[in-house]
mmCIF file of C-alpha atoms in Angstrom:
data_model
loop_
_atom_site.group_PDB
_atom_site.id
_atom_site.type_symbol
_atom_site.label_atom_id
_atom_site.label_comp_id
_atom_site.label_asym_id
_atom_site.label_seq_id
_atom_site.Cartn_x
_atom_site.Cartn_y
_atom_site.Cartn_z
ATOM 1 C CA ILE H 1057 50.576 37.257 -49.116
ATOM 2 C CA LEU H 1058 49.321 38.624 -52.370
ATOM 3 C CA PHE H 1059 51.819 40.693 -53.866
ATOM 4 C CA ILE H 1060 50.982 43.090 -56.413
ATOM 5 C CA GLY H 1061 53.647 45.168 -58.110
ATOM 6 C CA PRO H 1062 56.046 47.054 -57.650
ATOM 7 C CA PHE H 1063 54.851 48.808 -60.966
ATOM 8 C CA ASP H 1064 52.334 51.923 -61.619
ATOM 9 C CA GLY H 1065 49.959 51.988 -64.622
ATOM 10 C CA ASP H 1066 48.130 50.004 -66.905
ATOM 11 C CA VAL H 1067 51.355 49.168 -69.259
ATOM 12 C CA ILE H 1068 54.715 48.072 -67.589
ATOM 13 C CA TRP H 1069 57.535 49.454 -69.426
ATOM 14 C CA ASP H 1070 60.490 48.736 -67.102
ATOM 15 C CA ALA H 1071 61.586 45.372 -65.905
ATOM 16 C CA VAL H 1072 61.462 44.875 -62.133
ATOM 17 C CA ASN H 1073 61.982 48.154 -60.107
ATOM 18 C CA ILE H 1074 64.679 46.997 -57.603
ATOM 19 C CA LYS H 1075 63.659 50.204 -55.502
ATOM 20 C CA GLY H 1076 60.136 49.342 -54.941
ATOM 21 C CA VAL H 1077 60.875 45.708 -54.509
ATOM 22 C CA ASP H 1078 62.965 47.039 -51.099
ATOM 23 C CA ARG H 1079 60.350 49.521 -50.202
ATOM 24 C CA PHE H 1080 57.712 46.379 -50.143
ATOM 25 C CA LEU H 1081 60.462 44.293 -48.202
ATOM 26 C CA GLU H 1082 60.900 46.963 -45.952
ATOM 27 C CA ARG H 1083 57.182 47.883 -44.906
ATOM 28 C CA PHE H 1084 56.207 44.273 -44.455
ATOM 29 C CA TRP H 1085 59.427 43.320 -42.681
ATOM 30 C CA ASN H 1086 58.620 46.256 -40.052
ATOM 31 C CA LEU H 1087 55.390 45.208 -39.574
ATOM 32 C CA ALA H 1088 55.962 41.702 -39.111
ATOM 33 C CA TRP H 1089 58.621 41.895 -36.908
ATOM 34 C CA SER H 1090 56.917 44.722 -35.073
ATOM 35 C CA THR H 1091 54.105 42.528 -34.399
ATOM 36 C CA ALA H 1092 56.408 39.357 -33.312
ATOM 37 C CA ASP H 1093 58.202 41.772 -30.894
ATOM 38 C CA ARG H 1094 54.854 42.629 -29.347
ATOM 39 C CA GLN H 1095 53.585 39.123 -29.312
ATOM 40 C CA ASP H 1096 56.799 38.039 -27.513
ATOM 41 C CA GLY H 1097 57.218 41.080 -25.174
ATOM 42 C CA ARG H 1098 60.413 42.297 -26.328
ATOM 43 C CA GLN H 1099 61.492 45.729 -27.761
ATOM 44 C CA ASP H 1100 62.892 45.986 -31.544
ATOM 45 C CA GLY H 1101 66.678 44.778 -31.443
ATOM 46 C CA GLY H 1102 66.684 43.338 -28.455
ATOM 47 C CA PRO H 1103 68.537 40.866 -27.349
ATOM 48 C CA GLY H 1104 68.533 37.811 -29.414
ATOM 49 C CA ALA H 1105 66.527 39.772 -31.708
ATOM 50 C CA SER H 1106 69.175 40.035 -35.026
ATOM 51 C CA ALA H 1107 70.047 36.141 -34.749
ATOM 52 C CA ALA H 1108 66.072 35.628 -35.383
ATOM 53 C CA GLU H 1109 65.800 38.262 -37.893
ATOM 54 C CA GLU H 1110 68.394 37.057 -40.301
ATOM 55 C CA PRO H 1111 66.524 33.631 -41.418
ATOM 56 C CA PHE H 1112 63.303 35.661 -41.684
ATOM 57 C CA ARG H 1113 64.898 38.356 -43.930
ATOM 58 C CA ARG H 1114 66.192 35.805 -45.929
ATOM 59 C CA GLN H 1115 62.792 34.011 -46.763
ATOM 60 C CA MET H 1116 61.431 37.465 -47.297
ATOM 61 C CA HIS H 1117 64.089 38.183 -49.717
ATOM 62 C CA ARG H 1118 63.345 34.903 -51.593
ATOM 63 C CA LEU H 1119 59.212 35.186 -51.498
ATOM 64 C CA VAL H 1120 59.754 38.571 -53.258
ATOM 65 C CA HIS H 1121 61.958 37.558 -55.295
ATOM 66 C CA ASP H 1122 59.803 34.436 -56.747
ATOM 67 C CA VAL H 1123 56.681 36.355 -56.910
ATOM 68 C CA THR H 1124 58.300 39.239 -58.925
ATOM 69 C CA GLU H 1125 60.062 36.349 -61.164
ATOM 70 C CA ASP H 1126 56.837 35.123 -61.670
ATOM 71 C CA PHE H 1127 55.299 38.379 -62.613
ATOM 72 C CA GLU H 1128 57.977 38.884 -65.373
ATOM 73 C CA ARG H 1129 57.263 35.577 -66.580
ATOM 74 C CA TYR H 1130 53.812 35.729 -67.320
ATOM 75 C CA LYS H 1131 53.060 39.304 -68.227
ATOM 76 C CA PHE H 1132 52.381 40.249 -71.809
ATOM 77 C CA ASN H 1133 55.584 41.373 -73.742
ATOM 78 C CA ILE H 1134 55.836 41.950 -77.070
ATOM 79 C CA SER H 1135 59.445 40.072 -77.444
ATOM 80 C CA ALA H 1136 58.893 37.171 -75.137
ATOM 81 C CA ILE H 1137 55.876 36.159 -77.341
ATOM 82 C CA ARG H 1138 57.574 36.653 -80.416
ATOM 83 C CA ALA H 1139 60.584 34.382 -79.000
ATOM 84 C CA GLY H 1140 57.928 31.719 -78.601
ATOM 85 C CA GLN H 1141 55.965 32.340 -75.266
ATOM 86 C CA LYS H 1142 52.890 32.701 -76.522
ATOM 87 C CA ASP H 1143 51.150 31.837 -73.040
ATOM 88 C CA ARG H 1144 51.719 35.303 -72.018
ATOM 89 C CA MET H 1145 48.984 36.614 -74.269
ATOM 90 C CA PHE H 1146 46.316 34.758 -71.662
ATOM 91 C CA THR H 1147 48.444 34.530 -68.675
ATOM 92 C CA SER H 1148 48.960 38.781 -68.745
ATOM 93 C CA GLY H 1149 45.036 38.968 -68.115
ATOM 94 C CA PHE H 1150 45.317 37.338 -64.875
ATOM 95 C CA LEU H 1151 47.869 39.874 -63.177
ATOM 96 C CA HIS H 1152 47.381 43.414 -62.359
ATOM 97 C CA VAL H 1153 49.721 45.956 -61.307
ATOM 98 C CA ASP H 1154 48.098 47.242 -57.915
ATOM 99 C CA GLY H 1155 44.840 46.808 -56.095
ATOM 100 C CA SER H 1156 43.308 50.153 -57.731
ATOM 101 C CA HIS H 1157 43.866 48.402 -60.937
ATOM 102 C CA LEU H 1158 42.213 44.937 -60.189
ATOM 103 C CA LEU H 1159 39.300 47.178 -58.394
ATOM 104 C CA LEU H 1160 38.821 49.329 -60.995
ATOM 105 C CA ASN H 1161 38.269 46.100 -63.700
ATOM 106 C CA MET H 1162 36.288 44.072 -61.216
ATOM 107 C CA PHE H 1163 33.980 46.942 -60.329
ATOM 108 C CA THR H 1164 33.054 47.071 -64.212
ATOM 109 C CA LEU H 1165 32.834 43.360 -64.545
ATOM 110 C CA TYR H 1166 30.473 43.613 -61.149
ATOM 111 C CA PHE H 1167 28.197 45.985 -62.930
ATOM 112 C CA PHE H 1168 27.859 44.260 -66.619
ATOM 113 C CA ALA H 1169 28.474 40.670 -66.080
ATOM 114 C CA ASP H 1170 25.334 39.887 -64.977
ATOM 115 C CA VAL H 1171 23.568 41.134 -68.106
ATOM 116 C CA VAL H 1172 25.749 38.867 -69.968
ATOM 117 C CA ILE H 1173 24.801 35.759 -67.599
ATOM 118 C CA ARG H 1174 21.099 36.103 -67.626
ATOM 119 C CA TRP H 1175 21.107 36.155 -71.761
ATOM 120 C CA PHE H 1176 23.797 33.423 -72.251
ATOM 121 C CA GLY H 1177 24.690 31.837 -69.033
ATOM 122 C CA ALA H 1178 27.759 31.284 -67.457
ATOM 123 C CA GLY H 1179 29.289 29.099 -69.906
ATOM 124 C CA LYS H 1180 28.635 31.503 -72.743
ATOM 125 C CA PHE H 1181 29.731 34.352 -70.524
ATOM 126 C CA LEU H 1182 33.141 32.587 -69.964
ATOM 127 C CA ILE H 1183 34.067 32.100 -73.993
ATOM 128 C CA ILE H 1184 33.160 35.613 -74.271
ATOM 129 C CA TYR H 1185 35.527 37.071 -71.684
ATOM 130 C CA LEU H 1186 38.139 34.526 -72.796
ATOM 131 C CA ILE H 1187 38.078 35.336 -76.551
ATOM 132 C CA SER H 1188 37.763 39.119 -75.729
ATOM 133 C CA LEU H 1189 41.239 38.631 -73.289
ATOM 134 C CA VAL H 1190 42.937 37.239 -76.184
ATOM 135 C CA ALA H 1191 41.432 39.768 -78.791
ATOM 136 C CA GLY H 1192 42.890 42.175 -76.632
ATOM 137 C CA SER H 1193 46.161 40.680 -76.493
ATOM 138 C CA LEU H 1194 46.122 40.034 -80.364
ATOM 139 C CA LEU H 1195 45.607 43.560 -81.051
ATOM 140 C CA ALA H 1196 48.321 45.039 -78.805
ATOM 141 C CA LEU H 1197 50.990 42.483 -80.423
ATOM 142 C CA SER H 1198 49.638 43.280 -84.232
ATOM 143 C CA PHE H 1199 49.810 47.064 -83.129
ATOM 144 C CA HIS H 1200 52.959 47.039 -80.918
ATOM 145 C CA LYS H 1201 55.401 44.469 -82.952
ATOM 146 C CA LYS H 1202 58.217 46.696 -83.606
ATOM 147 C CA GLU H 1203 58.116 47.588 -79.921
ATOM 148 C CA PRO H 1204 60.035 44.559 -78.436
ATOM 149 C CA PHE H 1205 59.757 46.010 -75.048
ATOM 150 C CA TYR H 1206 56.120 46.895 -74.992
ATOM 151 C CA SER H 1207 54.753 44.936 -71.994
ATOM 152 C CA ALA H 1208 51.022 45.120 -70.471
ATOM 153 C CA VAL H 1209 48.996 43.526 -67.598
ATOM 154 C CA GLY H 1210 45.670 43.706 -66.511
ATOM 155 C CA ALA H 1211 41.792 42.084 -67.371
ATOM 156 C CA SER H 1212 40.625 45.198 -69.269
ATOM 157 C CA GLY H 1213 40.240 43.600 -72.466
ATOM 158 C CA ALA H 1214 38.028 40.724 -71.341
ATOM 159 C CA VAL H 1215 36.139 43.198 -69.151
ATOM 160 C CA THR H 1216 35.765 45.846 -72.220
ATOM 161 C CA GLY H 1217 34.476 42.525 -74.290
ATOM 162 C CA ILE H 1218 32.009 42.015 -71.350
ATOM 163 C CA LEU H 1219 30.726 45.537 -71.607
ATOM 164 C CA TYR H 1220 30.193 45.543 -75.113
ATOM 165 C CA ALA H 1221 28.304 42.203 -75.019
ATOM 166 C CA ALA H 1222 26.400 43.949 -72.589
ATOM 167 C CA ILE H 1223 25.519 47.043 -74.880
ATOM 168 C CA LEU H 1224 24.524 44.608 -77.729
ATOM 169 C CA LEU H 1225 22.021 42.800 -75.572
ATOM 170 C CA GLN H 1226 20.418 45.612 -73.877
ATOM 171 C CA PRO H 1227 20.469 48.247 -76.050
ATOM 172 C CA ASP H 1228 17.962 50.541 -74.132
ATOM 173 C CA MET H 1229 20.577 50.319 -71.022
ATOM 174 C CA ARG H 1230 21.782 54.042 -69.843
ATOM 175 C CA LEU H 1231 24.845 54.770 -68.710
ATOM 176 C CA ALA H 1232 25.917 57.798 -67.000
ATOM 177 C CA LEU H 1233 29.983 59.162 -66.364
ATOM 178 C CA MET H 1234 30.818 59.959 -62.884
ATOM 179 C CA PHE H 1235 31.308 63.415 -62.967
ATOM 180 C CA ILE H 1236 28.423 63.806 -65.587
ATOM 181 C CA PRO H 1237 25.589 62.304 -63.916
ATOM 182 C CA ILE H 1238 23.289 62.530 -67.214
ATOM 183 C CA PRO H 1239 22.452 59.196 -68.630
ATOM 184 C CA PHE H 1240 23.146 58.470 -72.423
ATOM 185 C CA PRO H 1241 22.446 55.259 -74.062
ATOM 186 C CA ALA H 1242 24.836 52.806 -73.573
ATOM 187 C CA TYR H 1243 26.255 52.616 -76.940
ATOM 188 C CA VAL H 1244 26.567 56.237 -77.645
ATOM 189 C CA LEU H 1245 29.042 56.115 -74.611
ATOM 190 C CA GLY H 1246 30.612 52.695 -76.212
ATOM 191 C CA ILE H 1247 31.131 54.337 -79.514
ATOM 192 C CA ALA H 1248 32.724 57.572 -77.890
ATOM 193 C CA TYR H 1249 35.263 55.117 -75.630
ATOM 194 C CA LEU H 1250 36.670 53.384 -78.973
ATOM 195 C CA LEU H 1251 37.089 56.758 -80.237
ATOM 196 C CA TYR H 1252 38.975 57.869 -77.553
ATOM 197 C CA SER H 1253 40.610 54.286 -77.619
ATOM 198 C CA ILE H 1254 41.714 55.161 -81.192
ATOM 199 C CA TYR H 1255 42.840 58.398 -80.397
ATOM 200 C CA GLY H 1256 45.105 57.044 -77.796
ATOM 201 C CA MET H 1257 46.608 54.897 -79.543
ATOM 202 C CA LYS H 1258 47.704 57.168 -81.763
ATOM 203 C CA LYS H 1259 48.886 59.810 -79.687
ATOM 204 C CA ARG H 1260 50.367 57.095 -77.222
ATOM 205 C CA LEU H 1261 48.192 58.631 -74.368
ATOM 206 C CA GLY H 1262 49.003 57.890 -70.864
ATOM 207 C CA ASN H 1263 50.284 54.568 -69.192
ATOM 208 C CA ILE H 1264 47.291 52.540 -70.459
ATOM 209 C CA GLY H 1265 46.817 49.612 -72.875
ATOM 210 C CA HIS H 1266 44.162 51.022 -75.503
ATOM 211 C CA THR H 1267 45.148 48.853 -77.852
ATOM 212 C CA ALA H 1268 44.108 45.777 -75.675
ATOM 213 C CA HIS H 1269 41.042 47.815 -74.726
ATOM 214 C CA PHE H 1270 40.204 48.354 -78.364
ATOM 215 C CA GLY H 1271 40.715 44.498 -79.299
ATOM 216 C CA GLY H 1272 38.740 43.326 -76.325
ATOM 217 C CA ALA H 1273 35.821 45.042 -77.444
ATOM 218 C CA VAL H 1274 35.806 43.904 -80.541
ATOM 219 C CA GLY H 1275 36.128 40.224 -79.239
ATOM 220 C CA GLY H 1276 33.043 40.988 -77.414
ATOM 221 C CA TYR H 1277 31.207 42.591 -80.128
ATOM 222 C CA VAL H 1278 32.036 39.785 -82.725
ATOM 223 C CA THR H 1279 31.286 36.759 -80.083
ATOM 224 C CA THR H 1280 27.942 37.914 -79.197
ATOM 225 C CA LEU H 1281 27.011 38.583 -82.757
ATOM 226 C CA VAL H 1282 27.924 35.078 -83.466
ATOM 227 C CA PHE H 1283 26.250 33.595 -80.352
ATOM 228 C CA MET H 1284 23.035 35.584 -81.281
ATOM 229 C CA PRO H 1285 22.490 36.860 -85.018
ATOM 230 C CA SER H 1286 19.276 38.104 -84.405
ATOM 231 C CA ILE H 1287 20.538 41.476 -82.746
ATOM 232 C CA VAL H 1288 21.920 42.371 -86.466
ATOM 233 C CA THR H 1289 17.798 42.328 -87.671
ATOM 234 C CA THR H 1290 16.655 43.661 -84.456
ATOM 235 C CA HIS H 1291 19.080 46.300 -83.604
ATOM 236 C CA PRO H 1292 20.335 47.280 -86.890
ATOM 237 C CA VAL H 1293 21.354 50.904 -86.527
ATOM 238 C CA MET H 1294 23.168 50.378 -82.967
ATOM 239 C CA VAL H 1295 25.161 47.076 -84.646
ATOM 240 C CA LEU H 1296 26.460 49.094 -87.905
ATOM 241 C CA LEU H 1297 27.176 52.323 -85.162
ATOM 242 C CA LEU H 1298 28.881 50.303 -82.985
ATOM 243 C CA ALA H 1299 31.110 48.824 -85.932
ATOM 244 C CA LEU H 1300 31.854 52.204 -87.498
ATOM 245 C CA PRO H 1301 35.248 52.716 -84.842
ATOM 246 C CA ILE H 1302 36.006 49.274 -85.665
ATOM 247 C CA ILE H 1303 35.986 49.960 -89.495
ATOM 248 C CA LEU H 1304 37.896 53.316 -88.675
ATOM 249 C CA LEU H 1305 40.570 51.540 -86.643
ATOM 250 C CA PHE H 1306 41.483 49.525 -89.470
ATOM 251 C CA ILE H 1307 41.342 52.070 -92.422
ATOM 252 C CA LEU H 1308 43.676 54.552 -90.150
ATOM 253 C CA GLU H 1309 46.038 51.162 -89.948
ATOM 254 C CA LYS H 1310 45.947 50.365 -93.728
ATOM 255 C CA MET H 1311 46.604 54.168 -94.188
ATOM 256 C CA GLY H 1312 49.707 54.303 -91.917
ATOM 257 C CA ARG H 1313 47.881 56.873 -89.779
ATOM 258 C CA LEU H 1314 48.513 55.080 -86.605
#
């Protein structure tokens, strides 16, 4: 059983949504028990049903409680991290709010992971992924340090780091937006996305972890240049252009404009 939720969005602002848990439990219960009824050849609520149902109900409530408790324990949360639970900065990258959140991240990873693996191999790919994950968490911790209830989950920071590594390694790559089928140089869309992330951080746009995305991009950018510093001499303009949004972010932060 894979239970993801019961939350909406990339950033989790609330504690456990009890109503959401109850809705999940009710749906799962109805499906499981109707299947058992069909297999046993009896109707819902038939003789002996209530006696058999109660232990199953208790087990399911315990299961949902345990999974939700684990989700709460390992998600990114400012107050918990500042209290000493540093592992959340890592574990939160392996939690997702729902299937669509997980699918979107893995869909992006599928398209760009191969570029990084072809250049660096699986070992360095994994290093870039994990460094980007932690870099996203570090920036989120710094940016939201005065928001004790700020919470988040997702691999978006790590995946964004892989995306930026792929852009650096294959600068002639061209990308198109889903609803604008016009190919652009990948680094142009990369710069535009970082600028959008800065705007999203400033305006607190949507239920999205813009800081983790930006931090992950920085992690992927820096680690790739460490692994292959020759990119600086072979593609200096692209490297500089990709660095400009990063420089802009830290200037705005120093000026108190974020």
